[in-house]
Short mmCIF file of N, CA and C in Angstrom, two decimals:
data_model
loop_
_atom_site.label_atom_id
_atom_site.label_comp_id
_atom_site.label_asym_id
_atom_site.label_seq_id
_atom_site.Cartn_x
_atom_site.Cartn_y
_atom_site.Cartn_z
N MET E 1 0.81 -1.19 0.00
CA MET E 1 0.00 0.00 0.00
C MET E 1 0.86 1.26 0.00
N ARG E 2 1.94 1.26 0.82
CA ARG E 2 2.81 2.42 0.88
C ARG E 2 3.49 2.66 -0.46
N ARG E 3 3.86 1.58 -1.14
CA ARG E 3 4.50 1.73 -2.46
C ARG E 3 3.54 2.39 -3.44
N ARG E 4 2.29 1.97 -3.42
CA ARG E 4 1.31 2.56 -4.34
C ARG E 4 1.13 4.05 -4.06
N LEU E 5 1.10 4.42 -2.79
CA LEU E 5 0.97 5.83 -2.44
C LEU E 5 2.20 6.60 -2.90
N ARG E 6 3.37 6.01 -2.74
CA ARG E 6 4.61 6.65 -3.16
C ARG E 6 4.62 6.85 -4.67
N VAL E 7 4.22 5.82 -5.41
CA VAL E 7 4.16 5.92 -6.88
C VAL E 7 3.13 6.97 -7.27
N ALA E 8 1.98 6.98 -6.62
CA ALA E 8 0.95 7.98 -6.93
C ALA E 8 1.49 9.39 -6.70
N ALA E 9 2.24 9.58 -5.62
CA ALA E 9 2.82 10.89 -5.34
C ALA E 9 3.84 11.27 -6.41
N LEU E 10 4.67 10.32 -6.83
CA LEU E 10 5.66 10.59 -7.88
C LEU E 10 4.96 10.94 -9.19
N LEU E 11 3.91 10.21 -9.52
CA LEU E 11 3.18 10.50 -10.76
C LEU E 11 2.48 11.85 -10.69
N ALA E 12 1.98 12.21 -9.51
CA ALA E 12 1.35 13.52 -9.36
C ALA E 12 2.38 14.62 -9.57
N LEU E 13 3.59 14.43 -9.06
CA LEU E 13 4.65 15.41 -9.29
C LEU E 13 4.96 15.51 -10.78
N ALA E 14 4.99 14.37 -11.46
CA ALA E 14 5.28 14.37 -12.89
C ALA E 14 4.20 15.12 -13.65
N ALA E 15 2.95 14.89 -13.29
CA ALA E 15 1.85 15.55 -13.98
C ALA E 15 1.88 17.05 -13.77
N SER E 16 2.37 17.48 -12.62
CA SER E 16 2.44 18.91 -12.34
C SER E 16 3.67 19.55 -12.97
N GLY E 17 4.56 18.71 -13.51
CA GLY E 17 5.77 19.24 -14.14
C GLY E 17 6.91 19.42 -13.17
N GLN E 18 6.69 19.16 -11.89
CA GLN E 18 7.76 19.29 -10.91
C GLN E 18 8.53 17.98 -10.81
N ALA E 19 9.80 18.06 -10.55
CA ALA E 19 10.68 16.92 -10.28
C ALA E 19 10.77 15.94 -11.44
N ALA E 20 10.32 16.32 -12.62
CA ALA E 20 10.40 15.42 -13.76
C ALA E 20 11.28 16.07 -14.82
N ALA E 21 12.20 15.29 -15.33
CA ALA E 21 13.12 15.83 -16.33
C ALA E 21 13.88 14.68 -16.96
N GLU E 22 14.86 15.05 -17.76
CA GLU E 22 15.79 14.03 -18.24
C GLU E 22 16.53 13.47 -17.04
N SER E 23 17.19 12.35 -17.26
CA SER E 23 17.94 11.78 -16.16
C SER E 23 19.10 12.69 -15.78
N PRO E 24 19.39 12.78 -14.49
CA PRO E 24 20.57 13.55 -14.08
C PRO E 24 21.82 12.89 -14.65
N SER E 25 22.84 13.68 -14.92
CA SER E 25 24.05 13.14 -15.55
C SER E 25 24.70 12.05 -14.71
N ASP E 26 24.52 12.08 -13.38
CA ASP E 26 25.15 11.04 -12.55
C ASP E 26 24.46 9.69 -12.67
N LEU E 27 23.29 9.64 -13.32
CA LEU E 27 22.62 8.35 -13.55
C LEU E 27 22.92 7.79 -14.94
N ARG E 28 23.31 8.64 -15.87
CA ARG E 28 23.53 8.20 -17.24
C ARG E 28 24.75 7.31 -17.34
N GLY E 29 24.56 6.19 -18.02
CA GLY E 29 25.66 5.26 -18.20
C GLY E 29 25.20 3.82 -18.08
N ILE E 30 26.16 2.94 -17.96
CA ILE E 30 25.90 1.51 -17.87
C ILE E 30 26.06 1.09 -16.41
N TRP E 31 25.07 0.34 -15.92
CA TRP E 31 25.06 -0.15 -14.54
C TRP E 31 24.95 -1.66 -14.55
N SER E 32 25.68 -2.31 -13.67
CA SER E 32 25.66 -3.78 -13.62
C SER E 32 25.98 -4.26 -12.21
N PRO E 33 25.41 -5.40 -11.79
CA PRO E 33 25.80 -5.98 -10.51
C PRO E 33 27.17 -6.67 -10.61
N ASP E 34 27.65 -6.89 -11.83
CA ASP E 34 28.95 -7.50 -12.09
C ASP E 34 30.00 -6.39 -12.09
N ILE E 35 30.86 -6.38 -11.10
CA ILE E 35 31.85 -5.31 -10.96
C ILE E 35 32.76 -5.23 -12.18
N SER E 36 33.04 -6.35 -12.85
CA SER E 36 33.87 -6.32 -14.06
C SER E 36 33.09 -5.78 -15.25
N CYS E 37 31.78 -5.75 -15.14
CA CYS E 37 30.88 -5.20 -16.17
C CYS E 37 31.06 -5.89 -17.53
N ALA E 38 31.18 -7.20 -17.49
CA ALA E 38 31.36 -7.97 -18.72
C ALA E 38 30.18 -7.75 -19.67
N GLU E 39 30.46 -7.78 -20.97
CA GLU E 39 29.41 -7.60 -21.99
C GLU E 39 28.26 -8.59 -21.82
N THR E 40 28.55 -9.75 -21.27
CA THR E 40 27.52 -10.79 -21.11
C THR E 40 26.78 -10.70 -19.79
N SER E 41 27.15 -9.74 -18.93
CA SER E 41 26.49 -9.61 -17.62
C SER E 41 25.18 -8.83 -17.75
N LEU E 42 24.37 -8.89 -16.72
CA LEU E 42 23.17 -8.08 -16.65
C LEU E 42 23.60 -6.63 -16.65
N ARG E 43 22.95 -5.81 -17.48
CA ARG E 43 23.30 -4.39 -17.57
C ARG E 43 22.04 -3.57 -17.74
N HIS E 44 21.95 -2.49 -17.00
CA HIS E 44 20.89 -1.50 -17.16
C HIS E 44 21.58 -0.25 -17.70
N ILE E 45 21.17 0.19 -18.87
CA ILE E 45 21.81 1.31 -19.53
C ILE E 45 20.84 2.50 -19.48
N ILE E 46 21.25 3.54 -18.79
CA ILE E 46 20.39 4.71 -18.59
C ILE E 46 20.90 5.85 -19.46
N GLY E 47 20.00 6.38 -20.30
CA GLY E 47 20.32 7.53 -21.14
C GLY E 47 19.57 8.76 -20.65
N ALA E 48 19.62 9.82 -21.45
CA ALA E 48 18.94 11.06 -21.08
C ALA E 48 17.44 10.84 -20.92
N ASN E 49 16.86 10.01 -21.78
CA ASN E 49 15.42 9.71 -21.67
C ASN E 49 15.13 8.27 -22.08
N THR E 50 16.09 7.38 -21.85
CA THR E 50 15.91 5.97 -22.20
C THR E 50 16.39 5.06 -21.08
N LEU E 51 15.85 3.86 -21.08
CA LEU E 51 16.27 2.79 -20.19
C LEU E 51 16.36 1.53 -21.04
N GLU E 52 17.52 0.90 -21.04
CA GLU E 52 17.70 -0.35 -21.78
C GLU E 52 18.20 -1.41 -20.81
N TRP E 53 17.61 -2.60 -20.88
CA TRP E 53 18.08 -3.74 -20.09
C TRP E 53 18.70 -4.74 -21.05
N ARG E 54 19.89 -5.21 -20.71
CA ARG E 54 20.60 -6.21 -21.52
C ARG E 54 21.06 -7.32 -20.58
N ASP E 55 21.10 -8.54 -21.09
CA ASP E 55 21.59 -9.68 -20.33
C ASP E 55 22.15 -10.69 -21.30
N GLY E 56 23.32 -11.21 -21.01
CA GLY E 56 23.93 -12.19 -21.89
C GLY E 56 24.20 -11.63 -23.27
N GLY E 57 24.39 -10.33 -23.37
CA GLY E 57 24.67 -9.70 -24.66
C GLY E 57 23.42 -9.43 -25.50
N ARG E 58 22.23 -9.79 -25.00
CA ARG E 58 21.01 -9.56 -25.80
C ARG E 58 20.12 -8.53 -25.10
N ARG E 59 19.39 -7.78 -25.90
CA ARG E 59 18.51 -6.76 -25.38
C ARG E 59 17.24 -7.39 -24.83
N LEU E 60 16.90 -7.01 -23.60
CA LEU E 60 15.65 -7.44 -23.00
C LEU E 60 14.55 -6.43 -23.28
N VAL E 61 14.90 -5.14 -23.19
CA VAL E 61 13.93 -4.08 -23.46
C VAL E 61 14.68 -2.77 -23.68
N LEU E 62 14.10 -1.92 -24.51
CA LEU E 62 14.57 -0.55 -24.70
C LEU E 62 13.33 0.33 -24.57
N ALA E 63 13.35 1.25 -23.62
CA ALA E 63 12.17 2.08 -23.36
C ALA E 63 12.53 3.55 -23.36
N GLU E 64 11.61 4.35 -23.91
CA GLU E 64 11.69 5.80 -23.77
C GLU E 64 10.97 6.10 -22.46
N VAL E 65 11.62 6.84 -21.58
CA VAL E 65 11.07 7.05 -20.24
C VAL E 65 11.11 8.53 -19.85
N ARG E 66 10.33 8.82 -18.84
CA ARG E 66 10.35 10.14 -18.20
C ARG E 66 10.82 9.90 -16.77
N PHE E 67 11.82 10.64 -16.35
CA PHE E 67 12.41 10.47 -15.03
C PHE E 67 11.68 11.31 -14.00
N ILE E 68 11.45 10.72 -12.84
CA ILE E 68 10.84 11.39 -11.71
C ILE E 68 11.75 11.12 -10.51
N ILE E 69 12.47 12.13 -10.07
CA ILE E 69 13.46 11.96 -9.01
C ILE E 69 12.93 12.61 -7.75
N GLN E 70 12.98 11.86 -6.64
CA GLN E 70 12.56 12.39 -5.36
C GLN E 70 13.48 11.81 -4.29
N ALA E 71 14.39 12.64 -3.78
CA ALA E 71 15.39 12.23 -2.79
C ALA E 71 16.20 11.05 -3.35
N ASP E 72 16.21 9.91 -2.65
CA ASP E 72 17.00 8.76 -3.11
C ASP E 72 16.21 7.85 -4.04
N ARG E 73 14.96 8.21 -4.34
CA ARG E 73 14.10 7.42 -5.23
C ARG E 73 14.23 7.89 -6.67
N ILE E 74 14.33 6.93 -7.56
CA ILE E 74 14.38 7.21 -8.99
C ILE E 74 13.23 6.44 -9.61
N ALA E 75 12.31 7.14 -10.23
CA ALA E 75 11.21 6.48 -10.93
C ALA E 75 11.33 6.82 -12.40
N MET E 76 11.02 5.85 -13.24
CA MET E 76 11.06 6.04 -14.68
C MET E 76 9.71 5.60 -15.23
N GLN E 77 8.95 6.55 -15.73
CA GLN E 77 7.65 6.23 -16.31
C GLN E 77 7.84 5.94 -17.79
N VAL E 78 7.42 4.76 -18.21
CA VAL E 78 7.61 4.31 -19.60
C VAL E 78 6.63 5.05 -20.51
N ARG E 79 7.19 5.65 -21.55
CA ARG E 79 6.36 6.33 -22.55
C ARG E 79 6.17 5.44 -23.77
N ARG E 80 7.23 4.74 -24.15
CA ARG E 80 7.20 3.85 -25.32
C ARG E 80 8.25 2.78 -25.08
N ALA E 81 8.00 1.56 -25.58
CA ALA E 81 8.95 0.47 -25.35
C ALA E 81 9.08 -0.41 -26.58
N GLU E 82 10.31 -0.82 -26.84
CA GLU E 82 10.62 -1.85 -27.84
C GLU E 82 11.03 -3.07 -27.04
N ASN E 83 10.15 -4.03 -26.97
CA ASN E 83 10.37 -5.17 -26.08
C ASN E 83 11.19 -6.27 -26.73
N GLY E 84 11.98 -6.87 -25.88
CA GLY E 84 12.69 -8.09 -26.23
C GLY E 84 12.06 -9.17 -25.38
N GLU E 85 12.83 -9.68 -24.42
CA GLU E 85 12.35 -10.76 -23.57
C GLU E 85 11.66 -10.27 -22.29
N SER E 86 11.81 -9.00 -21.95
CA SER E 86 11.17 -8.45 -20.76
C SER E 86 10.27 -7.29 -21.15
N PRO E 87 8.99 -7.54 -21.30
CA PRO E 87 8.11 -6.49 -21.79
C PRO E 87 7.83 -5.40 -20.76
N LEU E 88 7.92 -4.17 -21.20
CA LEU E 88 7.43 -3.01 -20.46
C LEU E 88 6.39 -2.37 -21.36
N ARG E 89 5.41 -1.72 -20.74
CA ARG E 89 4.35 -1.07 -21.51
C ARG E 89 4.29 0.41 -21.14
N PRO E 90 3.77 1.23 -22.05
CA PRO E 90 3.55 2.63 -21.70
C PRO E 90 2.71 2.73 -20.43
N GLY E 91 3.13 3.60 -19.53
CA GLY E 91 2.44 3.77 -18.25
C GLY E 91 3.12 3.03 -17.11
N ASP E 92 3.90 1.99 -17.40
CA ASP E 92 4.63 1.29 -16.35
C ASP E 92 5.59 2.26 -15.67
N VAL E 93 5.82 2.06 -14.38
CA VAL E 93 6.78 2.87 -13.64
C VAL E 93 7.82 1.92 -13.05
N VAL E 94 9.07 2.12 -13.45
CA VAL E 94 10.19 1.32 -12.94
C VAL E 94 10.87 2.14 -11.86
N GLN E 95 11.05 1.54 -10.68
CA GLN E 95 11.64 2.28 -9.57
C GLN E 95 12.98 1.70 -9.15
N TYR E 96 13.89 2.62 -8.85
CA TYR E 96 15.21 2.31 -8.31
C TYR E 96 15.40 3.15 -7.05
N ARG E 97 16.39 2.78 -6.25
CA ARG E 97 16.79 3.59 -5.09
C ARG E 97 18.30 3.78 -5.16
N ARG E 98 18.74 5.01 -4.90
CA ARG E 98 20.17 5.27 -4.77
C ARG E 98 20.63 4.64 -3.46
N VAL E 99 21.73 3.93 -3.51
CA VAL E 99 22.33 3.32 -2.33
C VAL E 99 23.82 3.64 -2.37
N PRO E 100 24.53 3.50 -1.26
CA PRO E 100 25.96 3.79 -1.28
C PRO E 100 26.67 2.96 -2.36
N GLY E 101 27.31 3.64 -3.28
CA GLY E 101 28.08 2.99 -4.32
C GLY E 101 27.31 2.64 -5.58
N GLY E 102 25.99 2.82 -5.60
CA GLY E 102 25.26 2.43 -6.80
C GLY E 102 23.78 2.70 -6.73
N ILE E 103 23.03 1.88 -7.46
CA ILE E 103 21.57 1.95 -7.46
C ILE E 103 21.02 0.53 -7.30
N ARG E 104 19.83 0.44 -6.73
CA ARG E 104 19.19 -0.86 -6.55
C ARG E 104 17.81 -0.83 -7.22
N PRO E 105 17.56 -1.77 -8.15
CA PRO E 105 16.21 -1.88 -8.72
C PRO E 105 15.23 -2.28 -7.62
N LEU E 106 14.00 -1.74 -7.66
CA LEU E 106 13.00 -2.05 -6.64
C LEU E 106 11.78 -2.76 -7.20
N VAL E 107 10.96 -2.04 -7.98
CA VAL E 107 9.70 -2.59 -8.47
C VAL E 107 9.35 -2.03 -9.84
N ILE E 108 8.46 -2.74 -10.51
CA ILE E 108 7.80 -2.23 -11.70
C ILE E 108 6.32 -2.13 -11.33
N GLU E 109 5.77 -0.93 -11.40
CA GLU E 109 4.35 -0.70 -11.09
C GLU E 109 3.57 -0.70 -12.40
N ARG E 110 2.46 -1.44 -12.42
CA ARG E 110 1.59 -1.49 -13.61
C ARG E 110 0.15 -1.66 -13.17
N ASP E 111 -0.68 -0.72 -13.55
CA ASP E 111 -2.13 -0.81 -13.29
C ASP E 111 -2.45 -1.17 -11.84
N GLY E 112 -1.79 -0.54 -10.89
CA GLY E 112 -2.08 -0.76 -9.48
C GLY E 112 -1.44 -1.99 -8.87
N THR E 113 -0.67 -2.74 -9.64
CA THR E 113 0.04 -3.89 -9.09
C THR E 113 1.54 -3.65 -9.24
N SER E 114 2.31 -4.38 -8.47
CA SER E 114 3.76 -4.21 -8.57
C SER E 114 4.45 -5.55 -8.72
N THR E 115 5.53 -5.52 -9.49
CA THR E 115 6.38 -6.68 -9.67
C THR E 115 7.71 -6.37 -9.00
N ASP E 116 8.07 -7.18 -8.04
CA ASP E 116 9.30 -6.97 -7.29
C ASP E 116 10.51 -7.32 -8.16
N ILE E 117 11.40 -6.36 -8.34
CA ILE E 117 12.66 -6.64 -9.07
C ILE E 117 13.85 -6.37 -8.15
N ALA E 118 13.59 -6.34 -6.83
CA ALA E 118 14.62 -6.02 -5.85
C ALA E 118 15.59 -7.18 -5.59
N GLN E 119 15.31 -8.36 -6.14
CA GLN E 119 16.23 -9.47 -5.90
C GLN E 119 17.58 -9.24 -6.58
N VAL E 120 17.62 -8.32 -7.53
CA VAL E 120 18.87 -7.99 -8.19
C VAL E 120 19.74 -7.24 -7.18
N ARG E 121 21.02 -7.60 -7.15
CA ARG E 121 21.94 -6.93 -6.24
C ARG E 121 22.11 -5.46 -6.61
N VAL E 122 22.87 -4.76 -5.81
CA VAL E 122 23.22 -3.37 -6.11
C VAL E 122 23.90 -3.34 -7.47
N MET E 123 23.54 -2.36 -8.27
CA MET E 123 24.15 -2.19 -9.59
C MET E 123 25.16 -1.06 -9.49
N TYR E 124 26.36 -1.33 -9.99
CA TYR E 124 27.46 -0.37 -9.95
C TYR E 124 27.68 0.20 -11.34
N ARG E 125 28.15 1.46 -11.38
CA ARG E 125 28.42 2.11 -12.66
C ARG E 125 29.63 1.43 -13.31
N CYS E 126 29.46 1.09 -14.58
CA CYS E 126 30.55 0.50 -15.34
C CYS E 126 31.53 1.62 -15.72
N ARG E 127 32.78 1.35 -15.66
CA ARG E 127 33.81 2.35 -15.92
C ARG E 127 34.25 2.39 -17.37
N ARG E 128 33.62 1.60 -18.21
CA ARG E 128 34.01 1.55 -19.63
C ARG E 128 33.31 2.62 -20.42
#
């Protein structure tokens, strides 16, 4: 219930035009739980207005997103998606949290339900 309220608050901020923008420059880049950041590892690639998930060298999804930043919370509202093996749809909200040294995926919100993606370890910025 608290997550839904938090997402609703983030979406309300986005609708009002506050706290929504391109991704901050400190988020842009390649993130992976694999410290060596191998091409075949799980990777979340964050652009100015995109989110791409790759695993094993193949694309899982590429989405055009709108960023909603609130303190240590990072929400990405999907505007359009080119799906591979992990479908995202327009309106989905993907949430991350800033943690010491990286970011942690949390949930995907869709139509009032959430899918937990927090089992993924902390993702570190790739230095390549």
